[in-house]
PDB file of C-alpha atoms in Angstrom:
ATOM      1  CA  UNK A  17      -5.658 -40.334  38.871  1.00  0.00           C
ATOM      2  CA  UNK A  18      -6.766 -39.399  35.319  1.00  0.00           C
ATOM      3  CA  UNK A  19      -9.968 -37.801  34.322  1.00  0.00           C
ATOM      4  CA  UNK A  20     -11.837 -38.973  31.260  1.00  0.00           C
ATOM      5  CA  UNK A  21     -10.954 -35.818  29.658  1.00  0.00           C
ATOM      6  CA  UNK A  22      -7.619 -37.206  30.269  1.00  0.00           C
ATOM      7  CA  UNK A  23      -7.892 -40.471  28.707  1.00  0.00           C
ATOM      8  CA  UNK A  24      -9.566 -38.914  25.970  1.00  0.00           C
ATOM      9  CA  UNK A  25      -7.058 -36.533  24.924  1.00  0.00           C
ATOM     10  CA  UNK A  26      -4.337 -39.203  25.629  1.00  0.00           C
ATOM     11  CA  UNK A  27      -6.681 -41.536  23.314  1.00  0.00           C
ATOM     12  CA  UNK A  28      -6.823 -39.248  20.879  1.00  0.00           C
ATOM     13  CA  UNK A  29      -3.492 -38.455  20.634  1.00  0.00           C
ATOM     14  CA  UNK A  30      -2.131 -41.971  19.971  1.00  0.00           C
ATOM     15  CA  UNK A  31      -4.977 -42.533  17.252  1.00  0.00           C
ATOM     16  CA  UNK A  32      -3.478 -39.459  15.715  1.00  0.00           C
ATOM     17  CA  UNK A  33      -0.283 -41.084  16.125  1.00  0.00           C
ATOM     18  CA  UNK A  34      -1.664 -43.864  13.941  1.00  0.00           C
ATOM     19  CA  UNK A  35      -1.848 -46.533  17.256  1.00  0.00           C
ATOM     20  CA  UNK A  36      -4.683 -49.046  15.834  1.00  0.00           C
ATOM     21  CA  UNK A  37      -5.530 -49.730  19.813  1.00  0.00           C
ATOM     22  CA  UNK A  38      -6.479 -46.650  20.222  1.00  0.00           C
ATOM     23  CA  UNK A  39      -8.633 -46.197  17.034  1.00  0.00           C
ATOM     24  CA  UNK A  40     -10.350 -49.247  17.618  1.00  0.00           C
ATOM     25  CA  UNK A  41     -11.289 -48.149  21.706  1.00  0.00           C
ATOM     26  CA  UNK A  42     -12.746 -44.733  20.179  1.00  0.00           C
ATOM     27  CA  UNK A  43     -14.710 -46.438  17.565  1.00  0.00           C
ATOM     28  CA  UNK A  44     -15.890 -48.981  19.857  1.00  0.00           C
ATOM     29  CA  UNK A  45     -16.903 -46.426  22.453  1.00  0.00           C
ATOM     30  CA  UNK A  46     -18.924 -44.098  19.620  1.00  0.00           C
ATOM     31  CA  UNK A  47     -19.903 -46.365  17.490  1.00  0.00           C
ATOM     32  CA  UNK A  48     -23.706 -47.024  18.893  1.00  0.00           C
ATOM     33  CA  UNK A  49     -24.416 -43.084  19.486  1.00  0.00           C
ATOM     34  CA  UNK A  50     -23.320 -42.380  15.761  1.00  0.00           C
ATOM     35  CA  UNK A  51     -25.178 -45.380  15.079  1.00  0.00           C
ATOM     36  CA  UNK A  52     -28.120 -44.144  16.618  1.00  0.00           C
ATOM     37  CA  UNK A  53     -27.845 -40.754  15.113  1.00  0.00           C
ATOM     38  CA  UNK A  54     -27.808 -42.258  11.735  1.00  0.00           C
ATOM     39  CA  UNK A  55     -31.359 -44.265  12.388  1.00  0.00           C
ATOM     40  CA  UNK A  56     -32.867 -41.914  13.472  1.00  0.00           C
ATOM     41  CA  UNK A  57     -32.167 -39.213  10.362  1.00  0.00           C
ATOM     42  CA  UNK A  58     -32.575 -42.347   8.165  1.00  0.00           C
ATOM     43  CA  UNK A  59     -35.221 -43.922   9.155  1.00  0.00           C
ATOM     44  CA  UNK A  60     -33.901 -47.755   7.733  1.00  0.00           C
ATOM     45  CA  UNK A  61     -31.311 -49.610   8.946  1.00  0.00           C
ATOM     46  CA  UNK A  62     -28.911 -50.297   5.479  1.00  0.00           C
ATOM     47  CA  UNK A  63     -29.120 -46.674   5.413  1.00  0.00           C
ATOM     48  CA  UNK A  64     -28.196 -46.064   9.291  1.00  0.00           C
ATOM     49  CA  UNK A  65     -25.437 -48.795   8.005  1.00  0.00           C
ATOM     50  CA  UNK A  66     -23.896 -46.829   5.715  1.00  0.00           C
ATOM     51  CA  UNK A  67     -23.957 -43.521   7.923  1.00  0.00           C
ATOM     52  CA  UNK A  68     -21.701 -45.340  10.129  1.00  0.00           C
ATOM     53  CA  UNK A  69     -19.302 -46.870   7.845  1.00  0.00           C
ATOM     54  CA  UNK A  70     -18.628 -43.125   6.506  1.00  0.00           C
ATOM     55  CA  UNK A  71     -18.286 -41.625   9.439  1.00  0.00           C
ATOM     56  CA  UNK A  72     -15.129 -43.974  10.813  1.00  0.00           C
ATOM     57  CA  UNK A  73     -13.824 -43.827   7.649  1.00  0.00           C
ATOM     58  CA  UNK A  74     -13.493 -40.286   7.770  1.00  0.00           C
ATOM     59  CA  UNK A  75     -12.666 -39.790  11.098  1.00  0.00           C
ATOM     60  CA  UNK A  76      -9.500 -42.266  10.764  1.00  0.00           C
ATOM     61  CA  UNK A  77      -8.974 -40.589   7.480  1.00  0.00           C
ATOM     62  CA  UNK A  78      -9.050 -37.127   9.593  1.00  0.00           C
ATOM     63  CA  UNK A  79      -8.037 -38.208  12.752  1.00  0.00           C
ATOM     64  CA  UNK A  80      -4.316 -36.082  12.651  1.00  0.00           C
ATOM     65  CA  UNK A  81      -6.410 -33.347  11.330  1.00  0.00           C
ATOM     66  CA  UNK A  82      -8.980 -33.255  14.448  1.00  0.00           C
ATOM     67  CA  UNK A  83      -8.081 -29.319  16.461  1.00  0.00           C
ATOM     68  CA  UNK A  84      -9.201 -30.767  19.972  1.00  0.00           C
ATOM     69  CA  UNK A  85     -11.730 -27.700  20.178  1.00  0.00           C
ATOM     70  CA  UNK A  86     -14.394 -30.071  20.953  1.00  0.00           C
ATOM     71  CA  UNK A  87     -14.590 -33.849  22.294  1.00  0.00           C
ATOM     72  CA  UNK A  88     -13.817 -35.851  19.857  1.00  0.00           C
ATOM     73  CA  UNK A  89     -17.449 -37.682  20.762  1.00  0.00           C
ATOM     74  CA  UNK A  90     -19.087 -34.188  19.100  1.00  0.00           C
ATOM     75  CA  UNK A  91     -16.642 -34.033  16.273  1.00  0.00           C
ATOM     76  CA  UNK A  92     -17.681 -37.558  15.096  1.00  0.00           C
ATOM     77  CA  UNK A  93     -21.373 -36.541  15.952  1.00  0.00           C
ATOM     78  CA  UNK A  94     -20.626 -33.704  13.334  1.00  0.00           C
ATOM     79  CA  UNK A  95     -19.310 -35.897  11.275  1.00  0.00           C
ATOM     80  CA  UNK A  96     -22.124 -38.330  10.824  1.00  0.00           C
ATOM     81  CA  UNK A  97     -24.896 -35.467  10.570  1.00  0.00           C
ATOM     82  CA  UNK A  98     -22.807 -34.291   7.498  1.00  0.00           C
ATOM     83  CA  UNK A  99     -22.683 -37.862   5.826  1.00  0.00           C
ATOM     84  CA  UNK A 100     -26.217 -38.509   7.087  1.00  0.00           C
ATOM     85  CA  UNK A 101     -27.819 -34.591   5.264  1.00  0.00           C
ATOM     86  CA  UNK A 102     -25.317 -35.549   2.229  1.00  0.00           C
ATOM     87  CA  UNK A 103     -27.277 -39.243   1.868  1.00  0.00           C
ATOM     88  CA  UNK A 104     -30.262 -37.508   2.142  1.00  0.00           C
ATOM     89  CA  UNK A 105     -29.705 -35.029  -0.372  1.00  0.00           C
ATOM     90  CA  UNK A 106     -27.884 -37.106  -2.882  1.00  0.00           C
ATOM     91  CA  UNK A 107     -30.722 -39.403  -2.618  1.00  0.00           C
ATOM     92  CA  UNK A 108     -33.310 -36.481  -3.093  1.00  0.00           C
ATOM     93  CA  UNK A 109     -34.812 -37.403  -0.287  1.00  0.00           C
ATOM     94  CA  UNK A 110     -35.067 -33.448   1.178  1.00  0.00           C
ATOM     95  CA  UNK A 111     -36.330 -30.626  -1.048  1.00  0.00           C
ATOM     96  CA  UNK A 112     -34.957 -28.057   0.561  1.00  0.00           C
ATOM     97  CA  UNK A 113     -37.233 -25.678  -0.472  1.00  0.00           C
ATOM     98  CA  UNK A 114     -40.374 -26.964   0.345  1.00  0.00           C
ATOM     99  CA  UNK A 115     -41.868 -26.517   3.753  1.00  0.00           C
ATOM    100  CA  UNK A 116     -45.091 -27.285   4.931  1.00  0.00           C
ATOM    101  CA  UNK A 117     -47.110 -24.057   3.724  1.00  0.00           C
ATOM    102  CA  UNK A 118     -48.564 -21.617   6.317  1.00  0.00           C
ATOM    103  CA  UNK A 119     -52.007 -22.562   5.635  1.00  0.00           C
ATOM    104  CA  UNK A 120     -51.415 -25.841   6.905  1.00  0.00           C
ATOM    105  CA  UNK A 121     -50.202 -24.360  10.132  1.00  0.00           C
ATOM    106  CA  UNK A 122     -52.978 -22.420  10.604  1.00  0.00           C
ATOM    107  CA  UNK A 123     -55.547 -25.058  10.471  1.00  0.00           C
ATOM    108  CA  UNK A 124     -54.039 -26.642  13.560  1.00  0.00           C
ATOM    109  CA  UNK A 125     -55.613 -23.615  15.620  1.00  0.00           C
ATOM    110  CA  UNK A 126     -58.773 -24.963  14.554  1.00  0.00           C
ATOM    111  CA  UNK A 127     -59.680 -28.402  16.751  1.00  0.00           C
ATOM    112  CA  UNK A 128     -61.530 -29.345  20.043  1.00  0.00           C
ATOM    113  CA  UNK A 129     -59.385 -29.827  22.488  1.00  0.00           C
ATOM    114  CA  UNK A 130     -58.756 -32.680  24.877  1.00  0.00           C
ATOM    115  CA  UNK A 131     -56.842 -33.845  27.743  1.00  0.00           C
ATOM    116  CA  UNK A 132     -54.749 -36.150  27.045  1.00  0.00           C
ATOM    117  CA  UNK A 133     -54.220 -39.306  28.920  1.00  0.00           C
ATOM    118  CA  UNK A 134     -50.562 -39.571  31.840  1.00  0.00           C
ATOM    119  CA  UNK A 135     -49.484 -42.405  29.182  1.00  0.00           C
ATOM    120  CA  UNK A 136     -51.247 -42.352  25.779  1.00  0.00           C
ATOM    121  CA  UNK A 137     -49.576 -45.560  24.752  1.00  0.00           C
ATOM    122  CA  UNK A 138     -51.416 -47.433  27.909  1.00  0.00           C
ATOM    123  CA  UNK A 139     -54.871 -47.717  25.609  1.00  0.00           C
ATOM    124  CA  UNK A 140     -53.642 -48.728  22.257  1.00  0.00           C
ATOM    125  CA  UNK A 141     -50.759 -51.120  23.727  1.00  0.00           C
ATOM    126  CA  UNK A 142     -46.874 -50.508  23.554  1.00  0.00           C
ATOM    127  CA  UNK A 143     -46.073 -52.234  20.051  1.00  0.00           C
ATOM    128  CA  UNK A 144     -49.193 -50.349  18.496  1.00  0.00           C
ATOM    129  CA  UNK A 145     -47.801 -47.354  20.332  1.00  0.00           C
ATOM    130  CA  UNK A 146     -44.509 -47.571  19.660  1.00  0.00           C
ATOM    131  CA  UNK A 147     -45.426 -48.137  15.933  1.00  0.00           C
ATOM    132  CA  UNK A 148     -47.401 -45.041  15.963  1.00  0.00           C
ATOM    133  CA  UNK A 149     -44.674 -42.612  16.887  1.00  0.00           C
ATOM    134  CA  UNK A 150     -42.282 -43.728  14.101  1.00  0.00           C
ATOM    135  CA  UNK A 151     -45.236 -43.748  11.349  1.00  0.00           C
ATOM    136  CA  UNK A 152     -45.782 -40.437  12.923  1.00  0.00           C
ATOM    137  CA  UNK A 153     -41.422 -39.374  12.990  1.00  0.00           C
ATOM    138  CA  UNK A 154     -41.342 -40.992   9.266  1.00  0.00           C
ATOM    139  CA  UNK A 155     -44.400 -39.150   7.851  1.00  0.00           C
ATOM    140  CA  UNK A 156     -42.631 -35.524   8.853  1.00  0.00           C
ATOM    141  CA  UNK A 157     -41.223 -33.320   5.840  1.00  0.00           C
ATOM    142  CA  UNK A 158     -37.575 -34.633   6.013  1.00  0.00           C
ATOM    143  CA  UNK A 159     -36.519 -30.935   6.990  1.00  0.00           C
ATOM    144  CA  UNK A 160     -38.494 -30.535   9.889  1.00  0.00           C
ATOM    145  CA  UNK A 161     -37.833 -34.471  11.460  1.00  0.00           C
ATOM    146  CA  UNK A 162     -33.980 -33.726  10.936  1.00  0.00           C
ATOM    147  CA  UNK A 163     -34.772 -30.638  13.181  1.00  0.00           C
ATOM    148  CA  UNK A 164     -36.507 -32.184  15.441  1.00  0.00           C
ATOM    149  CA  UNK A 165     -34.227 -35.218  15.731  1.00  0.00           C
ATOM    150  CA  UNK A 166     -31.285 -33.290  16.388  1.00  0.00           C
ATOM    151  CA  UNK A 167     -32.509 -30.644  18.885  1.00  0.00           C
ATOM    152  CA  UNK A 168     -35.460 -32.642  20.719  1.00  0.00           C
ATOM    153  CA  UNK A 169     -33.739 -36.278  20.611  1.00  0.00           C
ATOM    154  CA  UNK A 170     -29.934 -35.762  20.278  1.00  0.00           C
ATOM    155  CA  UNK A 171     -30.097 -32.338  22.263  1.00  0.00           C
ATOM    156  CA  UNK A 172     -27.917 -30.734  19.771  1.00  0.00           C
ATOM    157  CA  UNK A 173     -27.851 -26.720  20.968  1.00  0.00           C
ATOM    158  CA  UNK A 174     -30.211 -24.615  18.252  1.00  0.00           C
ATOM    159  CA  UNK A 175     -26.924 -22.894  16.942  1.00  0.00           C
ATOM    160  CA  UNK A 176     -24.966 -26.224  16.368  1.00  0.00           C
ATOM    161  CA  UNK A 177     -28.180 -27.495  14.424  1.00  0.00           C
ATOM    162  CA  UNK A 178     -28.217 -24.064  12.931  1.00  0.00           C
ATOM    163  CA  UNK A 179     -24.208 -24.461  11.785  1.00  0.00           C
ATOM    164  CA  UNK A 180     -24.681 -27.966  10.798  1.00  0.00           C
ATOM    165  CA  UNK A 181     -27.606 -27.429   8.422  1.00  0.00           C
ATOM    166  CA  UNK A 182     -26.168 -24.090   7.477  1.00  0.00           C
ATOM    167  CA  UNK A 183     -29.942 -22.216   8.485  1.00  0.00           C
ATOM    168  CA  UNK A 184     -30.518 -19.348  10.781  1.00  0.00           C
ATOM    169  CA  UNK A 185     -31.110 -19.855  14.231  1.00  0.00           C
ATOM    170  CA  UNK A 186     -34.957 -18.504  13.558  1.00  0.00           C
ATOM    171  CA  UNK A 187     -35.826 -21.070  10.928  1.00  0.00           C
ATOM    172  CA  UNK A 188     -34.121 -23.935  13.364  1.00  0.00           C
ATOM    173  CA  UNK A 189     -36.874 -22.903  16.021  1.00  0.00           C
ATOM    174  CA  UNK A 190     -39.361 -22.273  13.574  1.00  0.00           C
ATOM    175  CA  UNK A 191     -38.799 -26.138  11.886  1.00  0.00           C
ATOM    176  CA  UNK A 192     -38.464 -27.123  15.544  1.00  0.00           C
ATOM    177  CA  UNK A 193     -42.085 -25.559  16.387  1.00  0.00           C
ATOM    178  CA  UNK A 194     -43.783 -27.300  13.463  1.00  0.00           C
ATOM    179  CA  UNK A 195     -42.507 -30.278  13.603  1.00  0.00           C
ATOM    180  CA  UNK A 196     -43.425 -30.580  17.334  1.00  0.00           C
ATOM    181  CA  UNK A 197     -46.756 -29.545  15.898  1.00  0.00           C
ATOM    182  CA  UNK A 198     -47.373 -31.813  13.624  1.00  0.00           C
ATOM    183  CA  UNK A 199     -46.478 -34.667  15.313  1.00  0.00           C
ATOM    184  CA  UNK A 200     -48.456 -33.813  18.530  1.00  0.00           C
ATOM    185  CA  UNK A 201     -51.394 -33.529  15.324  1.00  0.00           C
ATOM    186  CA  UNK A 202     -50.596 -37.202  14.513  1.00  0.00           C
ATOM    187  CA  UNK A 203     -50.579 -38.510  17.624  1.00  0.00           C
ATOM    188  CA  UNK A 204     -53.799 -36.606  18.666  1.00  0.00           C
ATOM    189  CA  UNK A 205     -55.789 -38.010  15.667  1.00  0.00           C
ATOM    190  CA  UNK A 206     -54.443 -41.201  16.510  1.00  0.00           C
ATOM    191  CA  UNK A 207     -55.231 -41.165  20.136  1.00  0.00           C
ATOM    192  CA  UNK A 208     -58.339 -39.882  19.333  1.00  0.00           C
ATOM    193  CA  UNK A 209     -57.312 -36.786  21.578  1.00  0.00           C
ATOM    194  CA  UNK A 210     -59.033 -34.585  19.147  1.00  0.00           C
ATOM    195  CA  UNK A 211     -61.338 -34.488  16.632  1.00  0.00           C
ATOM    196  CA  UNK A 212     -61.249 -31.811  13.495  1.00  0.00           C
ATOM    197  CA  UNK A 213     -64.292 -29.865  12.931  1.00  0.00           C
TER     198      UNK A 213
ATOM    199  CA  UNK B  14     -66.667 -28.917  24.159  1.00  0.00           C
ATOM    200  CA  UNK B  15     -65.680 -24.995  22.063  1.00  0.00           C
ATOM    201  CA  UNK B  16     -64.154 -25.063  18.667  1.00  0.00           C
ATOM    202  CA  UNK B  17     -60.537 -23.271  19.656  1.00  0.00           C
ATOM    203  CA  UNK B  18     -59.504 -20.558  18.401  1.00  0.00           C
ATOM    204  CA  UNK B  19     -55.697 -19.218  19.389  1.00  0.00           C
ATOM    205  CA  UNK B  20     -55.134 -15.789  19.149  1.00  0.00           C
ATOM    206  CA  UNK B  21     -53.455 -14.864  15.994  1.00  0.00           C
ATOM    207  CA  UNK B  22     -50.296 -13.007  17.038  1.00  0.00           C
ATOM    208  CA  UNK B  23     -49.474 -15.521  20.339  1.00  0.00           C
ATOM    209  CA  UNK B  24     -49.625 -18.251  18.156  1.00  0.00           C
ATOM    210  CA  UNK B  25     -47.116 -17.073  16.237  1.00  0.00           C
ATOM    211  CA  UNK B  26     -45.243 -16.104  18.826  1.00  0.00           C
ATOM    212  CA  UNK B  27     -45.079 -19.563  20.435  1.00  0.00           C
ATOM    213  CA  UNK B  28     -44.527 -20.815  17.064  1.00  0.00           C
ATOM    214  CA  UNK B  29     -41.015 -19.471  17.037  1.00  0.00           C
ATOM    215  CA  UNK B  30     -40.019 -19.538  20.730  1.00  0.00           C
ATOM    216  CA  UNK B  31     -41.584 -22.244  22.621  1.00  0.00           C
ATOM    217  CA  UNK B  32     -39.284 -24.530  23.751  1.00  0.00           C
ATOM    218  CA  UNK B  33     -36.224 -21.641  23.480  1.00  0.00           C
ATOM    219  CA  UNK B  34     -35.686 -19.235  25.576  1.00  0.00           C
ATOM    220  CA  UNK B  35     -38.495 -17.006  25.982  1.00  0.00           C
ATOM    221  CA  UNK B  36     -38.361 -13.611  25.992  1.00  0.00           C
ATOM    222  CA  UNK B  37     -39.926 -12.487  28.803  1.00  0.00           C
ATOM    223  CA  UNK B  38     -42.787  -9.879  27.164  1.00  0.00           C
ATOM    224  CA  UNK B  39     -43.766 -12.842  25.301  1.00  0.00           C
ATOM    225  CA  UNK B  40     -44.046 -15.094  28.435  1.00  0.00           C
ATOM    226  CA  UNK B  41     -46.073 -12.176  30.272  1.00  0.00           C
ATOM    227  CA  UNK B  42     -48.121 -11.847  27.237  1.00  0.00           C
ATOM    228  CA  UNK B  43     -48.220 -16.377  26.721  1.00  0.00           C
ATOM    229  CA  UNK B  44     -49.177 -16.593  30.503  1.00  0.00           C
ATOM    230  CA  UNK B  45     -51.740 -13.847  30.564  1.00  0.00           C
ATOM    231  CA  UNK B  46     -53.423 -15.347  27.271  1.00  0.00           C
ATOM    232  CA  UNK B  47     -53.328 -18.778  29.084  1.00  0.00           C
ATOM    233  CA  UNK B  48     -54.703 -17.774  32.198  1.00  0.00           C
ATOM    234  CA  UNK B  49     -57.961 -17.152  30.412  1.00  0.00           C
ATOM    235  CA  UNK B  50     -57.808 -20.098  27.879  1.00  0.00           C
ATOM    236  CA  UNK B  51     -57.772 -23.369  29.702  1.00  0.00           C
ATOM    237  CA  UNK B  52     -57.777 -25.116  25.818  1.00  0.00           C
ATOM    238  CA  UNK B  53     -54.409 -23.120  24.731  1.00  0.00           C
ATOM    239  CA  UNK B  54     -52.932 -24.185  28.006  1.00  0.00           C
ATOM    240  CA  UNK B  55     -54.243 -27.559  27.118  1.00  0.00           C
ATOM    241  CA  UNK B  56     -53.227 -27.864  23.571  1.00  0.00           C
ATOM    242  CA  UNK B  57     -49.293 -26.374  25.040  1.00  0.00           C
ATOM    243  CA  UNK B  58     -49.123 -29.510  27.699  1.00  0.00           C
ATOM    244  CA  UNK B  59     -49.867 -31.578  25.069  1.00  0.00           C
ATOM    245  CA  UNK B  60     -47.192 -30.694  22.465  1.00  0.00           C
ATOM    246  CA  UNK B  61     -44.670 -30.803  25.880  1.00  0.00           C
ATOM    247  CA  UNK B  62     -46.580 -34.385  26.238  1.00  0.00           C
ATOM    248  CA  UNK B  63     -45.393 -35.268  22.555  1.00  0.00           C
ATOM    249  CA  UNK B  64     -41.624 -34.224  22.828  1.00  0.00           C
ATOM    250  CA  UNK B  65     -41.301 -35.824  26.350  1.00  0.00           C
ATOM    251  CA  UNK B  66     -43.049 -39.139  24.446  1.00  0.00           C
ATOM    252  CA  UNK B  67     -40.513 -39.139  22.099  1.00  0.00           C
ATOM    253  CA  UNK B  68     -37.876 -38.829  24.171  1.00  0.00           C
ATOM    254  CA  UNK B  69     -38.697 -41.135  26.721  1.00  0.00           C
ATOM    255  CA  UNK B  70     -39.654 -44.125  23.617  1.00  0.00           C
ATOM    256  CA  UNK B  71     -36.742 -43.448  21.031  1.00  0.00           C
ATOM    257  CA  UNK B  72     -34.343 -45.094  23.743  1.00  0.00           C
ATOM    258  CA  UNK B  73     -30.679 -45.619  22.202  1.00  0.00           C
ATOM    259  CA  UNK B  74     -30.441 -49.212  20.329  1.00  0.00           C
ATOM    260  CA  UNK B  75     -26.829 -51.528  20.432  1.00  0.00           C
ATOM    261  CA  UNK B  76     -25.112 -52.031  17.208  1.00  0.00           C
ATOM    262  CA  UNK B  77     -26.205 -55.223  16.007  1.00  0.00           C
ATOM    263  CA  UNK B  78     -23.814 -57.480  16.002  1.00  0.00           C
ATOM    264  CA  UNK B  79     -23.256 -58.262  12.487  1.00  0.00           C
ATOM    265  CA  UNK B  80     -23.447 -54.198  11.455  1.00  0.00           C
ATOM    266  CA  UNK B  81     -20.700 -53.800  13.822  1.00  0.00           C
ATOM    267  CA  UNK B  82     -19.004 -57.055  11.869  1.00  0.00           C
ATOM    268  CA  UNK B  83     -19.108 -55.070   9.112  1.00  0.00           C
ATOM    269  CA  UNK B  84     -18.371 -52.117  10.211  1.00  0.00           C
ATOM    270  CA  UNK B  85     -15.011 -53.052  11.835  1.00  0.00           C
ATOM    271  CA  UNK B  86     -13.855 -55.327   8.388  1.00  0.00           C
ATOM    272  CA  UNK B  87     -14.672 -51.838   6.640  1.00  0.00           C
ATOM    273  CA  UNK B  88     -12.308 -50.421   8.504  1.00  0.00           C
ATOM    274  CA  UNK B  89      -9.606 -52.743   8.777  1.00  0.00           C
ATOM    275  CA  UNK B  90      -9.645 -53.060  12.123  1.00  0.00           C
ATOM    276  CA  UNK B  91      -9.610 -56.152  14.879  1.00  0.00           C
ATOM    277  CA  UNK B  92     -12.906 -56.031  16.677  1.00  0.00           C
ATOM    278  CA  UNK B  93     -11.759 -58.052  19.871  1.00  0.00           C
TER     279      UNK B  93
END
C-alpha cells in the first residue's frame, strides 16, 4: 500500500513529466492553503486573487525544476510568500525600514492591568468580535503582521520566516514579540481589559 | 488597581524570546520576577490569550467558487 509521501512523489513526478492530471490534482489539493496564505498577508480578496494565480503559474512554469528537498505543499507555500512580499512591495505597501519606534514599546509597560475574560468575544458578540481582530490584524505595520501571520497563524519555523524575508532570526522574534504586543494592546482597549493612565 | 510597571531588563528579555525557546537563565530569572508580580503574569496570559484568539478565529476559508473559476481558466487547465 502507498504512503502519501508516495503518491506525492509519484504526483509530482508525472506533473514534471508534463501529465495535466496530475497538475490539476496538486493544484486542486493546494490551492485553498495558498489561498489562505495569500488573504491573510493581503488583507483583500482581488489581492489574495492574484497571489494565487502567480503562484500556479510559477509552479507549472517550475514544476521540472522543483529538487524534492521539501514537499512540494512547502515549496508552493514558498512560492506564494515570495509573490505575496513582492505585491506588497511593488505596491509600497511595506517600508521596510520603518518599525514601530521603541518609545512606543515602552509605553505598553505602562497600563492597569486586568483579567481578561475565558472568551472575550462572548460580551461584544461574534461578528463584532470577529470584526475586531481583523481591524486589529489590518491596523499592524505590514512588517510585523507578515511576521506574525507566518509564524503564529501558518506556523512557519522562525528560520524559514527568517530565509523567506531574508531577516535574522533575532529581528523575526523581535517583529514576532511586538506584533503579539500590539495586538493584545488593541484588543485590550477594545475589550475594555485595560485602561491607559 | 497599581499602575504596572515591568522591570526594564525582563521586559526586554521577553520581548525577544517569549514564545521561542527560552533560555533557561531567562526563564529562572521570567519566573522569579513573576512569582512576585501577579500583573506581569497577568499581562503574559493575556498576550498567550491573543495569539491562541487568533488562531482559534482565523479558521482556513474554501476557494470561492468563481476565484477557483478563474484560477483554473488562468491556467489552462480542466477544473472537473
Amino acid at each position: 500500500m502507498k504512503n502519501s509521501n508516495d503518491e506525492e512523489t509519484h504526483l509530482v513526478e508525472k506533473a514534471k513529466a508534463g501529465d495535466e492530471w496530475a497538475i490539476t490534482a496538486i493544484v486542486k489539493q493546494q490551492s485553498q492553503k495558498i489561498y489562505n496564505l495569500a488573504l491573510r498577508l493581503m488583507q483583500n480578496q482581488e489581492d489574495a486573487e492574484d497571489v494565487l494565480q502567480e503562484t500556479f503559474i510559477i509552479f507549472i512554469n517550475k514544476i521540472k525544476s522543483f529538487n524534492g528537498e521539501s514537499s512540494v505543499g512547502t515549496w508552493l507555500y514558498r512560492i506564494g510568500t515570495n509573490v505575496a512580499l513582492g505585491k506588497l512591495r511593488s505596491k509600497d505597501y511595506i517600508n521596510w525600514d520603518i518599525s514601530v519606534p521603541d518609545s512606543q514599546f515602552e509605553s505598553l509597560k505602562g497600563y492597569e492591568i486586568r483579567n481578561w475574560p475565558d472568551y472575550p468575544g462572548d460580551e461584544m458578540g461574534p461578528e463584532a468580535f470577529h470584526a475586531c481582530l481583523k481591524k486589529a490584524l489590518k491596523a499592524l505595520p505590514q512588517d510585523y503582521r507578515i511576521v506574525f501571520v507566518l509564524r503564529d497563524l501558518e506556523s512557519i519555523s522562525t528560520k524559514e520566516t527568517a530565509d523567506i524575508l531574508n531577516i535574522s532570526v533575532s529581528n523575526v522574534k523581535i517583529r514576532l514579540m511586538r506584533s503579539r504586543l500590539l495586538l493584545r494592546d488593541q484588543l485590550a482597549k477594545k475589550l475594555k481589559c485595560v485602561e491607559r493612565d | 488597581m497599581n499602575t504596572h510597571q515591568h522591570n526594564e531588563g525582563l521586559f526586554k528579555k521577553i520581548q525577544i524570546q517569549f514564545g521561542e525557546n527560552i533560555d533557561a537563565e531567562i526563564l529562572e530569572d521570567v519566573a522569579k520576577h513573576m512569582d512576585d508580580c501577579p500583573d506581569c503574569k497577568i499581562y503574559v496570559d493575556s498576550v498567550q490569550q491573543t495569539v491562541k484568539i487568533y488562531r482559534v478565529t482565523e479558521m482556513e476559508k474554501s476557494v470561492p467558487d468563481d476565484v477557483s473559476d478563474r484560477l483554473f481558466k488562468t491556467l489552462k487547465l480542466k477544473r472537473n
